[in-house]
Short mmCIF file of C-alpha atoms in Angstrom, two decimals:
data_model
loop_
_atom_site.label_atom_id
_atom_site.label_comp_id
_atom_site.label_asym_id
_atom_site.label_seq_id
_atom_site.Cartn_x
_atom_site.Cartn_y
_atom_site.Cartn_z
CA MET A 1 115.99 78.23 115.14
CA ASP A 2 112.84 78.46 113.04
CA TRP A 3 109.95 80.82 113.84
CA ARG A 4 107.65 78.04 115.10
CA SER A 5 110.18 76.90 117.72
CA PHE A 6 110.93 80.48 118.74
CA SER A 7 107.24 81.28 119.18
CA PHE A 8 106.72 78.10 121.20
CA ILE A 9 109.47 79.12 123.62
CA LEU A 10 107.95 82.58 124.06
CA PHE A 11 104.49 81.14 124.75
CA TYR A 12 106.04 78.70 127.21
CA VAL A 13 107.85 81.49 129.06
CA LYS A 14 104.63 83.49 129.15
CA SER A 15 102.70 80.57 130.62
CA LEU A 16 105.27 80.13 133.40
CA LYS A 17 105.67 83.85 134.11
CA VAL A 18 109.35 83.22 134.69
CA LEU A 19 110.54 83.98 138.24
CA GLY A 20 107.17 85.53 138.98
CA LEU A 21 107.86 88.48 136.68
CA SER A 22 104.67 89.86 135.17
CA PHE A 23 104.82 89.30 131.43
CA ARG A 24 103.09 92.59 130.68
CA TRP A 25 106.38 94.43 131.24
CA LEU A 26 108.29 92.44 128.65
CA GLY A 27 107.78 94.72 125.68
CA SER A 28 109.91 92.98 123.06
CA TRP A 29 108.53 89.56 123.89
CA LYS A 30 104.95 90.79 123.50
CA ASN A 31 105.87 92.27 120.14
CA PHE A 32 107.35 88.95 119.00
CA LEU A 33 104.22 87.08 120.11
CA ALA A 34 101.91 89.54 118.34
CA LEU A 35 103.95 89.22 115.17
CA GLY A 36 103.84 85.43 115.46
CA VAL A 37 100.06 85.46 115.75
CA ARG A 38 99.80 87.78 112.75
CA ARG A 39 102.14 85.55 110.75
CA ALA A 40 99.97 82.52 111.50
CA ARG A 41 96.89 84.38 110.29
CA THR A 42 98.53 85.30 107.00
CA GLN A 43 99.46 81.66 106.45
CA GLU A 44 95.75 80.93 106.72
CA GLY A 45 95.02 83.57 104.09
CA GLU A 46 93.93 86.35 106.45
CA PHE A 47 95.54 89.66 105.49
CA SER A 48 94.90 93.09 107.01
CA PRO A 49 95.51 96.59 105.64
CA LEU A 50 98.97 98.00 106.32
CA ALA A 51 97.45 100.74 108.46
CA GLU A 52 95.94 98.13 110.79
CA LEU A 53 99.27 96.32 111.04
CA LEU A 54 101.04 99.56 111.94
CA PHE A 55 98.50 100.21 114.70
CA GLU A 56 98.74 96.63 115.93
CA HIS A 57 102.54 96.66 116.06
CA ARG A 58 103.00 100.32 117.00
CA ARG A 59 105.26 99.32 119.93
CA GLY A 60 107.56 97.28 117.68
CA LYS A 61 111.08 98.22 116.64
CA ALA A 62 113.48 97.49 113.79
CA THR A 63 117.22 97.90 113.30
CA ASP A 64 116.52 99.84 110.11
CA PRO A 65 113.46 102.10 110.65
CA ARG A 66 112.36 101.54 107.05
CA ASP A 67 111.70 97.90 107.90
CA ARG A 68 108.77 99.04 110.01
CA ILE A 69 107.12 99.61 106.61
CA PHE A 70 108.85 97.04 104.39
CA GLY A 71 108.70 94.29 107.03
CA LEU A 72 104.94 94.57 107.53
CA MET A 73 104.12 95.17 103.90
CA GLY A 74 104.47 91.47 103.09
CA LEU A 75 101.74 90.70 105.66
CA SER A 76 99.35 93.36 104.37
CA ALA A 77 96.33 93.09 102.11
CA GLU A 78 97.83 95.68 99.74
CA ARG A 79 101.19 93.91 99.37
CA GLU A 80 100.82 93.38 95.60
CA GLU A 81 99.66 96.90 94.81
CA MET A 82 102.28 98.48 97.07
CA SER A 83 105.06 96.47 95.46
CA THR A 84 104.84 98.77 92.43
CA ALA A 85 104.91 102.03 94.42
CA ASN A 86 107.90 104.30 93.85
CA TYR A 87 109.11 104.16 97.47
CA THR A 88 108.89 100.36 97.42
CA ARG A 89 110.87 100.04 94.21
CA ALA A 90 113.46 102.50 95.51
CA GLY A 91 113.85 100.31 98.60
CA TYR A 92 116.72 101.19 100.90
CA THR A 93 118.07 103.83 98.54
CA ALA A 94 115.15 106.06 99.60
CA SER A 95 115.55 108.10 102.78
CA ILE A 96 113.68 107.19 105.95
CA ALA A 97 111.58 110.37 105.71
CA SER A 98 110.74 109.64 102.08
CA VAL A 99 109.61 106.06 102.83
CA PHE A 100 107.51 107.13 105.82
CA THR A 101 105.93 110.07 103.97
CA ASP A 102 105.12 108.14 100.79
CA ALA A 103 103.74 105.20 102.77
CA THR A 104 101.50 107.53 104.79
CA ILE A 105 100.18 109.22 101.65
CA ASP A 106 99.54 105.79 100.14
CA ILE A 107 97.63 104.69 103.25
CA LEU A 108 95.56 107.90 103.32
CA ARG A 109 94.52 107.38 99.72
CA ARG A 110 93.80 103.66 99.98
CA SER A 111 92.05 103.62 103.35
CA GLY A 112 89.62 106.47 102.69
CA ASN A 113 90.07 107.76 106.26
CA LEU A 114 92.51 109.76 108.37
CA ASP A 115 93.06 107.10 111.04
CA ILE A 116 96.79 106.74 110.35
CA LEU A 117 97.31 110.28 111.72
CA GLY A 118 96.47 108.78 115.12
CA LEU A 119 100.01 107.37 115.22
CA VAL A 120 101.53 110.86 115.30
CA GLY A 121 103.07 111.14 118.75
CA SER A 122 105.59 113.03 120.80
CA VAL A 123 108.69 114.24 118.97
CA ARG A 124 111.61 112.18 120.20
CA PRO A 125 115.36 112.30 119.61
CA GLY A 126 116.30 110.79 116.27
CA ARG A 127 113.18 111.87 114.39
CA PRO A 128 114.21 112.68 110.78
CA GLU A 129 114.43 116.45 110.44
CA ASP A 130 112.70 116.46 107.06
CA LEU A 131 109.74 114.36 108.23
CA PRO A 132 106.50 116.39 108.09
CA SER A 133 104.64 116.76 111.39
CA TRP A 134 101.60 114.90 110.02
CA VAL A 135 103.65 111.78 109.17
CA PRO A 136 104.09 109.31 112.05
CA ASP A 137 107.65 108.40 112.98
CA TYR A 138 107.21 104.66 112.48
CA GLY A 139 110.83 104.05 113.46
CA ILE A 140 110.16 104.45 117.20
CA PRO A 141 107.70 102.68 119.52
CA GLN A 142 104.47 104.69 119.52
CA GLY A 143 102.65 106.11 122.51
CA PRO A 144 99.32 105.23 124.18
CA HIS A 145 96.47 103.45 122.44
CA PRO A 146 95.18 105.82 119.74
CA ILE A 147 91.87 107.51 120.55
CA THR A 148 91.00 106.88 116.91
CA LYS A 149 90.67 103.18 117.71
CA ARG A 150 88.45 103.61 120.74
CA GLY A 151 85.40 101.89 119.31
CA MET A 152 83.97 99.59 121.98
CA LEU A 153 81.79 101.28 124.58
CA TYR A 154 80.98 99.67 127.95
CA THR A 155 77.27 100.12 128.55
CA SER A 156 76.76 98.34 131.90
CA SER A 157 78.32 96.14 134.54
CA LYS A 158 77.01 93.11 132.64
CA LYS A 159 79.80 93.61 130.11
CA ARG A 160 77.49 94.43 127.21
CA GLN A 161 79.29 96.42 124.58
CA VAL A 162 78.22 98.52 121.63
CA SER A 163 80.50 99.15 118.68
CA VAL A 164 80.57 102.87 117.98
CA LYS A 165 83.03 104.75 115.82
CA PHE A 166 83.86 108.37 116.56
CA ALA A 167 83.07 110.84 113.78
CA ALA A 168 84.27 114.20 115.10
CA GLY A 169 84.92 115.53 111.59
CA GLY A 170 81.46 114.57 110.34
CA HIS A 171 80.40 111.69 108.13
CA PHE A 172 82.31 112.91 105.11
CA GLN A 173 84.81 111.33 102.78
CA HIS A 174 88.10 113.03 103.54
CA SER A 175 89.47 115.31 100.85
CA PHE A 176 93.11 116.30 100.98
CA VAL A 177 95.87 117.57 98.73
CA ILE A 178 99.62 117.10 99.13
CA ASP A 179 101.34 120.40 98.39
CA GLY A 180 105.07 119.78 98.57
CA ARG A 181 105.53 118.46 102.11
CA ALA A 182 102.27 119.95 103.40
CA LEU A 183 98.93 118.24 103.92
CA VAL A 184 96.14 120.59 102.79
CA ILE A 185 92.74 119.62 104.17
CA PRO A 186 89.43 121.29 105.18
CA ALA A 187 89.27 121.82 108.93
CA LEU A 188 87.35 123.69 111.60
CA ILE A 189 89.16 125.26 114.55
CA ILE A 190 86.93 124.78 117.60
CA GLY A 191 89.07 126.17 120.40
CA GLU A 192 92.39 127.40 121.71
CA ILE A 193 93.92 125.61 124.70
CA HIS A 194 93.91 127.84 127.76
CA GLU A 195 95.30 125.51 130.43
CA LEU A 196 96.51 121.92 130.78
CA ALA A 197 97.00 119.65 133.77
CA GLU A 198 100.49 118.43 134.50
CA CYS A 199 101.62 115.14 132.98
CA CYS A 200 103.76 113.20 135.47
CA GLY A 201 104.38 110.26 133.20
CA GLY A 202 105.20 109.87 129.55
CA GLN A 203 105.79 107.14 127.02
CA PRO A 204 109.27 105.78 127.66
CA ASP A 205 110.51 102.79 125.74
CA ASP A 206 109.05 99.74 127.49
CA ASP A 207 111.89 97.46 126.44
CA VAL A 208 115.07 96.55 128.29
CA GLY A 209 118.04 94.85 126.69
CA VAL A 210 119.00 91.40 127.92
CA GLN A 211 122.67 91.60 127.02
CA ASN A 212 123.66 92.52 130.59
CA GLY A 213 122.18 89.44 132.21
CA LEU A 214 118.84 88.26 133.57
CA GLY A 215 119.39 89.78 137.02
CA LYS A 216 119.79 93.30 135.67
CA VAL A 217 116.82 92.78 133.35
CA ILE A 218 114.59 91.80 136.29
CA LEU A 219 115.77 94.81 138.32
CA ALA A 220 115.22 97.12 135.35
CA TYR A 221 111.67 95.89 134.76
CA ALA A 222 110.87 95.96 138.48
CA SER A 223 112.16 99.54 138.73
CA LYS A 224 110.14 100.55 135.68
CA GLY A 225 107.01 98.99 137.12
CA LEU A 226 107.40 100.92 140.37
CA GLN A 227 108.14 104.13 138.51
CA ASP A 228 105.03 103.71 136.36
CA GLN A 229 102.89 103.22 139.46
CA VAL A 230 104.25 106.35 141.11
CA GLU A 231 103.85 108.38 137.92
CA GLY A 232 100.28 107.12 137.58
CA ILE A 233 99.19 108.16 141.07
CA ASN A 234 100.94 111.55 140.78
CA THR A 235 99.20 112.13 137.44
CA SER A 236 95.85 111.21 139.03
CA LEU A 237 96.53 113.75 141.79
CA SER A 238 97.28 116.42 139.16
CA TRP A 239 94.08 115.55 137.29
CA GLU A 240 92.01 115.69 140.46
CA ARG A 241 93.29 119.16 141.40
CA PHE A 242 92.71 120.40 137.85
CA ALA A 243 89.14 119.04 137.65
CA ARG A 244 88.19 120.22 141.14
CA ARG A 245 89.11 123.81 140.30
CA TYR A 246 86.91 123.94 137.19
CA ILE A 247 84.04 121.94 138.70
CA GLY A 248 83.86 124.60 141.41
CA THR A 249 83.78 127.54 139.01
CA SER A 250 81.41 126.16 136.37
CA PRO A 251 78.96 123.43 137.46
CA VAL A 252 77.45 122.89 133.99
CA TYR A 253 79.25 121.99 130.75
CA LYS A 254 77.52 124.15 128.15
CA PRO A 255 78.15 122.05 124.99
CA THR A 256 76.23 119.04 126.38
CA GLY A 257 74.31 120.37 129.38
CA GLU A 258 75.92 117.76 131.65
CA SER A 259 77.40 118.51 135.02
CA MET A 260 81.07 119.45 134.94
CA GLN A 261 81.85 116.48 137.17
CA ASP A 262 80.28 114.01 134.72
CA THR A 263 82.07 115.78 131.86
CA PHE A 264 85.47 115.20 133.47
CA LEU A 265 84.55 111.57 134.17
CA MET A 266 83.54 110.98 130.54
CA THR A 267 86.78 112.62 129.45
CA TYR A 268 88.74 110.42 131.87
CA TYR A 269 87.27 107.37 130.12
CA GLU A 270 87.89 108.88 126.68
CA GLY A 271 84.22 108.44 125.80
CA GLN A 272 84.32 104.66 126.24
CA ALA A 273 81.45 104.82 128.72
CA GLU A 274 78.10 105.43 127.05
CA ASN A 275 77.00 107.52 130.01
CA ILE A 276 77.94 108.09 133.64
CA THR A 277 76.27 105.37 135.70
CA ASP A 278 76.02 104.90 139.47
CA GLU A 279 78.68 102.22 139.13
CA ILE A 280 81.12 104.65 137.52
CA ARG A 281 80.44 107.22 140.22
CA ALA A 282 81.09 104.58 142.88
CA VAL A 283 84.37 103.59 141.20
CA ASN A 284 85.35 107.25 141.07
CA THR A 285 84.59 107.64 144.77
CA ILE A 286 87.05 104.86 145.65
CA GLU A 287 89.67 106.31 143.31
CA ARG A 288 89.27 109.75 144.90
CA PHE A 289 89.66 108.16 148.34
CA ALA A 290 92.99 106.65 147.24
CA ILE A 291 94.10 110.00 145.79
CA THR A 292 93.10 111.77 149.03
CA VAL A 293 95.26 109.37 151.05
CA TRP A 294 98.18 110.02 148.70
CA ARG A 295 97.62 113.79 148.88
CA ILE A 296 97.68 113.69 152.69
CA LEU A 297 100.83 111.55 152.78
CA THR A 298 102.65 113.86 150.35
CA LEU A 299 101.32 117.09 151.89
CA GLY A 300 99.42 117.84 148.69
CA PHE A 301 102.49 118.02 146.46
CA GLY A 302 102.84 114.43 145.26
CA CYS A 303 106.21 112.68 145.23
CA THR A 304 108.30 111.40 142.33
CA TRP A 305 111.53 110.39 144.09
CA LEU A 306 111.30 106.58 144.27
CA PRO A 307 113.15 106.04 147.59
CA VAL A 308 110.50 108.19 149.31
CA ALA A 309 107.57 107.63 146.97
CA MET A 310 107.52 103.83 147.23
CA PRO A 311 107.12 103.62 151.04
CA LEU A 312 104.42 106.26 150.85
CA ALA A 313 102.69 104.41 147.99
CA ALA A 314 102.85 101.20 150.05
CA ILE A 315 101.19 102.97 152.99
CA ALA A 316 98.50 104.42 150.72
CA GLY A 317 97.89 101.00 149.17
CA PHE A 318 97.62 99.41 152.62
CA VAL A 319 95.07 101.99 153.77
CA VAL A 320 92.96 101.36 150.66
CA TRP A 321 93.33 97.59 151.10
CA ILE A 322 92.22 97.47 154.73
CA SER A 323 89.22 99.63 153.87
CA ARG A 324 87.91 97.08 151.36
CA PRO A 325 85.47 95.43 153.82
CA VAL A 326 83.91 98.83 154.48
CA TRP A 327 83.50 99.55 150.76
CA SER A 328 82.04 96.10 150.24
CA PHE A 329 79.62 96.51 153.15
CA LEU A 330 78.45 99.83 151.71
CA GLY A 331 77.76 98.18 148.34
CA TYR A 332 80.65 99.65 146.38
CA PRO A 333 82.08 97.79 143.35
CA SER A 334 84.31 94.74 143.69
CA VAL A 335 88.05 94.64 142.96
CA SER A 336 87.41 92.99 139.57
CA THR A 337 85.09 95.86 138.61
CA LEU A 338 87.70 98.40 139.68
CA GLU A 339 90.31 96.59 137.57
CA ARG A 340 88.01 96.62 134.53
CA TYR A 341 87.51 100.36 134.73
CA ALA A 342 91.21 100.89 135.45
CA ASP A 343 91.97 99.03 132.21
CA MET A 344 89.72 101.48 130.35
CA THR A 345 91.74 104.44 131.62
CA LYS A 346 95.26 102.99 131.49
CA ASP A 347 96.22 105.07 128.44
CA ALA A 348 94.42 108.26 129.43
CA ILE A 349 97.03 109.18 132.04
CA ASP A 350 99.60 109.55 129.25
CA ARG A 351 97.58 112.50 127.94
CA ARG A 352 96.79 115.84 129.54
CA PRO A 353 93.36 117.21 130.50
CA CYS A 354 92.85 120.63 129.00
CA ILE A 355 90.42 123.54 129.03
CA THR A 356 90.01 125.84 126.04
CA LYS A 357 89.34 129.57 126.17
CA ASN A 358 85.73 128.90 125.08
CA GLY A 359 85.20 126.31 127.83
CA LEU A 360 85.73 122.98 126.04
CA VAL A 361 87.06 120.06 128.11
CA GLY A 362 89.31 117.45 126.57
CA LEU A 363 92.47 115.37 126.56
CA ALA A 364 95.50 116.55 124.62
CA PRO A 365 98.89 115.02 123.75
CA PRO A 366 101.59 115.47 126.43
CA ASP A 367 103.54 117.89 124.19
CA SER A 368 100.61 120.33 123.99
CA VAL A 369 101.00 123.87 125.34
CA PRO A 370 98.60 126.77 125.96
CA GLY A 371 97.86 128.49 122.66
CA ASP A 372 97.65 125.26 120.65
CA ARG A 373 94.44 124.89 118.64
CA LEU A 374 91.88 122.09 118.77
CA ALA A 375 90.63 121.32 115.28
CA LEU A 376 88.27 118.97 113.47
CA LEU A 377 89.61 117.65 110.18
CA GLN A 378 86.88 116.96 107.64
CA GLY A 379 86.23 113.21 107.65
CA GLY A 380 88.50 112.62 110.66
CA ARG A 381 87.25 110.42 113.50
CA VAL A 382 88.81 112.45 116.31
CA PRO A 383 89.88 116.05 116.95
CA VAL A 384 93.55 116.98 116.63
CA VAL A 385 95.85 119.49 118.28
CA LEU A 386 97.57 121.93 115.92
CA ARG A 387 100.30 124.47 116.56
CA GLN A 388 100.45 127.69 114.56
CA ASP A 389 103.55 127.96 112.38
CA VAL A 390 104.83 130.60 109.96
CA ASP A 391 102.68 129.57 106.99
CA GLY A 392 100.45 126.88 108.40
CA TYR A 393 100.23 124.47 111.31
CA ARG A 394 102.13 121.55 112.80
CA LEU A 395 100.26 118.47 113.93
CA ILE A 396 100.90 117.70 117.61
CA GLY A 397 98.62 114.68 117.86
CA GLU A 398 95.07 113.47 118.33
CA ALA A 399 92.76 114.64 121.10
CA TYR A 400 89.52 113.87 122.87
CA VAL A 401 87.03 116.74 123.21
CA HIS A 402 83.86 116.01 125.13
CA GLY A 403 80.79 116.95 123.14
CA ALA A 404 82.60 116.94 119.80
CA MET A 405 83.34 113.26 119.18
CA TYR A 406 80.30 112.41 117.07
CA GLY A 407 80.21 115.40 114.74
CA GLU A 408 78.17 117.65 117.02
CA MET A 409 80.48 120.63 116.50
CA PHE A 410 81.52 120.11 112.89
CA ASP A 411 80.00 122.42 110.29
CA ASP A 412 81.30 121.79 106.79
CA GLN A 413 80.05 125.23 105.72
CA LYS A 414 82.46 126.87 108.18
CA ALA A 415 85.40 124.56 107.46
CA ALA A 416 88.33 126.09 105.61
CA LYS A 417 91.43 124.56 104.06
CA ILE A 418 94.52 124.61 106.24
CA ARG A 419 98.14 123.62 105.64
CA ILE A 420 99.70 121.11 108.00
CA LYS A 421 103.45 121.02 107.50
#
């Protein structure tokens, strides 16, 4: 079967939503469709940088992990230049770690930015042992949408948007050196993580094999959907407890002068909201009502065991549903507005709210622990979380720090070179 016919079948299945199954759970199929769209664009002469392709297809997979680089290279704008690179000429004789590392260095030098570091995620089984912490493991599906790529800000309920790029590390051209397997780059440590909220979810593989039959596939996807919903509401409960404790002890966020409540809301939206409006506060009120119902039903502890959690979630959902006329009568936002804001925060729950010892509020990768450092890399768009090692640091992943996303805290005079291994 040729690609055109295969793509047509996938689009047809999507349009029908086979057996009522929501297409958004079918990970592999979405990846095939995205690749088909990209392939069509290249046939029309539209090529994108390899870094953009890796972001776009970060949930994709390959039998040989090296094909996550080699397979997309032919669709990239740098395909001719990269064809002469050492790791390309070595092909499959080069190790996975070597291909990933050399490709990342190539991207860093060609792109002029540090965006590719946004694909560094949780360490999972099978990660090559000799892969540096600052090199993404392209061989596995990546985690939530990178904060690096958060560029469109909602400014009102009228759906106006403003394109803004984060610049936490200042408006500088990045300057780095590769020393063996280490990335040496100027950075400024801005805080040490003191406490993190619990993370009840994670980034499991969103794909299910079809070799065991359609019935088992449907059950697997349905189970995953229910599990994700339960994890999401338990994570929201954890966030709410965490925020409430700090809002009560410190009403004002010193770096920006905002209220602590607005600071947590901005962090929840990963800075996508230009400011906290009455509409956002109203949406938050409804969300807190739903969390309160869940907290009462679970006696304040939450519940992760599906046989018990699902009936309780159904009751909580019913209570929220029957209260809709009251919310509407009081002038609260519509369901469509709630869904729009929920879409803005769908990836945030896969990160962990954190407080630093000097009072900074942010979102950190799920693998973060107290004692990890928040740092601004010179020229980087977003802060990163680093972990102290014997003779340097290990990169844990990117972060959101309220009040530091536009270069407010970066001082190039205080930045010093660090080694990320």
